[in-house]
């Protein structure tokens, strides 16, 4: 997955992504992370990797708890619809028993977030 993500990120799609977020526990950084994540998802929609993608932002109370150190992880849900590669992978797996390749959307997002400064992405 890492090599696949790096190859995708090195191409034109990676250049369309916003700057990597600095992952630090603060309310301002949480808002910036969500904003940049929305921009990254928008670039994937624009490149036809999916038909729609949106963020279900975390509750403000959870952001506050995370920012003050009361919670180690801040969960941000993304809803991605219309990934044409998922259907193709299912058909290949069913008909040819071919090994599944890593999901392009997950590989791109993980590559982008893993190289973010700060304590990082898990």
Coordinates of C-alpha atoms in Angstrom, one line a residue, residues 7-83:
X7 CA 3.5 6.3 -6.8
X8 CA 0.0 7.9 -7.0
X9 CA 1.1 10.8 -4.9
X10 CA 4.1 11.5 -7.1
X11 CA 1.8 12.1 -10.1
X12 CA -0.5 14.9 -11.0
X13 CA -3.1 13.9 -8.4
X14 CA -0.6 14.4 -5.6
X15 CA 0.3 17.9 -6.8
X16 CA -3.4 18.8 -6.6
X17 CA -3.5 17.9 -2.9
X18 CA -3.3 20.7 -0.4
X19 CA -0.2 21.0 1.9
X20 CA 0.0 18.3 4.5
X21 CA -1.6 19.3 7.7
X22 CA 0.5 19.7 10.9
X23 CA -1.2 17.2 13.2
X24 CA -1.0 18.9 16.6
X25 CA -3.7 18.8 19.4
X26 CA -5.5 22.1 19.2
X27 CA -8.9 23.3 18.0
X28 CA -7.3 25.5 15.3
X29 CA -5.3 22.6 14.0
X30 CA -8.3 20.3 14.0
X31 CA -10.2 22.9 11.9
X32 CA -7.2 23.2 9.5
X33 CA -6.9 19.4 9.2
X34 CA -10.6 19.1 8.3
X35 CA -10.3 21.9 5.8
X36 CA -7.3 20.4 4.1
X37 CA -8.8 16.9 4.2
X38 CA -11.9 18.4 2.4
X39 CA -9.6 19.9 -0.2
X40 CA -7.8 16.5 -0.7
X41 CA -11.2 14.7 -1.1
X42 CA -12.3 17.4 -3.6
X43 CA -9.2 16.8 -5.7
X44 CA -10.0 13.1 -5.8
X45 CA -13.6 13.8 -6.9
X46 CA -12.2 16.2 -9.6
X47 CA -9.9 13.4 -10.9
X48 CA -12.8 10.9 -11.0
X49 CA -11.5 8.6 -8.3
X50 CA -14.9 8.9 -6.8
X51 CA -18.2 10.6 -7.5
X52 CA -18.6 12.3 -4.2
X53 CA -16.7 12.6 -0.9
X54 CA -17.5 14.5 2.2
X55 CA -16.4 14.9 5.8
X56 CA -18.6 14.2 8.7
X57 CA -16.7 16.5 11.1
X58 CA -16.2 15.5 14.6
X59 CA -18.4 16.9 17.3
X60 CA -17.0 20.2 18.8
X61 CA -17.0 18.6 22.3
X62 CA -14.7 15.8 21.0
X63 CA -12.4 18.3 19.3
X64 CA -12.2 20.2 22.6
X65 CA -11.4 17.0 24.6
X66 CA -8.8 16.1 22.0
X67 CA -7.2 19.5 22.0
X68 CA -6.9 19.6 25.8
X69 CA -5.3 16.2 25.9
X70 CA -8.2 14.2 27.2
X71 CA -8.3 12.0 24.2
X72 CA -5.4 10.7 22.2
X73 CA -7.2 10.2 18.8
X74 CA -9.5 12.5 16.9
X75 CA -11.7 10.4 14.6
X76 CA -12.8 12.2 11.4
X77 CA -15.2 10.2 9.2
X78 CA -15.1 10.6 5.4
X79 CA -18.0 9.3 3.3
X80 CA -16.8 8.4 -0.2
X81 CA -19.2 7.3 -2.9
X82 CA -18.9 6.1 -6.4
X83 CA -15.4 4.6 -6.4

